[in-house]
Amino acid sequence: MAREVRAFAVTVLILAVLAVPAGLLWSYLSPRAPYQVGGRGTMLADPTTQALIAADGWYAVITGGLGLACGAVAWAVGRKAMLPVLVGLCGGGVLAAFLTLWLGSTVTIGAVTVEAAASPGTTVVPGALRLTASGVLVCWPLLAVGLFGLLEGMHGYRESPLRHPLGAAPDSQPLQGQSPAPGDRDEGPPATR
């Protein structure tokens, strides 16, 4: 039981630590939307800006890539405690996604310049980095767990007795007097036309 708890805790901790560089990278790569400060408060200076969509896209790319990497590494390393590692990928992925969002929106890294047409007497400032499509928060845990399950399914199928016809073992030879199964016959080289 202690080994399973340790595998879960280590998985969650590693994903939480990976959220720090992910949040900083998201803050560095994502553009900020231009806002104008006027008499009525702060409002979007350019309603046609693509900066909001680009921030969501960079978040999805960064967390999705890390989710795939975490899923592959967890499957390769966590063979002794599959279920705790899988649950750790799910919980740790959710935690890492929120830590990435918080850190990326709190810390500003990189050149933050905005240009937009504004009316005279207004100041254009860069907006805070945020997500407009909250569905991208599931990229990290979803891709990590999905790839983990896909790899385990492929590995399990390769070793499955269901893969062989009529439950025959892969190394079994037909008994004397029986014909070999259709996939076991040596029919020679394929005919050419």
mmCIF file of N, CA and C in Angstrom, residues 37 100 137 146 154 156:
data_model
loop_
_atom_site.group_PDB
_atom_site.id
_atom_site.type_symbol
_atom_site.label_atom_id
_atom_site.label_comp_id
_atom_site.label_asym_id
_atom_site.label_seq_id
_atom_site.Cartn_x
_atom_site.Cartn_y
_atom_site.Cartn_z
ATOM 1 N N VAL A 37 -7.626 52.510 -21.913
ATOM 2 C CA VAL A 37 -8.086 53.067 -20.651
ATOM 3 C C VAL A 37 -8.682 54.435 -20.964
ATOM 4 N N THR A 100 -0.288 26.102 -14.077
ATOM 5 C CA THR A 100 0.209 26.755 -15.289
ATOM 6 C C THR A 100 -0.598 28.010 -15.585
ATOM 7 N N LEU A 137 -8.197 23.763 -20.458
ATOM 8 C CA LEU A 137 -7.642 23.329 -19.172
ATOM 9 C C LEU A 137 -7.518 21.808 -19.079
ATOM 10 N N GLY A 146 -4.963 9.701 -21.742
ATOM 11 C CA GLY A 146 -5.304 9.064 -23.012
ATOM 12 C C GLY A 146 -4.135 8.314 -23.620
ATOM 13 N N MET A 154 -2.295 -1.141 -26.266
ATOM 14 C CA MET A 154 -1.495 -1.775 -27.322
ATOM 15 C C MET A 154 -0.590 -2.844 -26.750
ATOM 16 N N GLY A 156 -1.077 -4.494 -23.903
ATOM 17 C CA GLY A 156 -1.910 -5.595 -23.420
ATOM 18 C C GLY A 156 -2.438 -6.456 -24.545
#
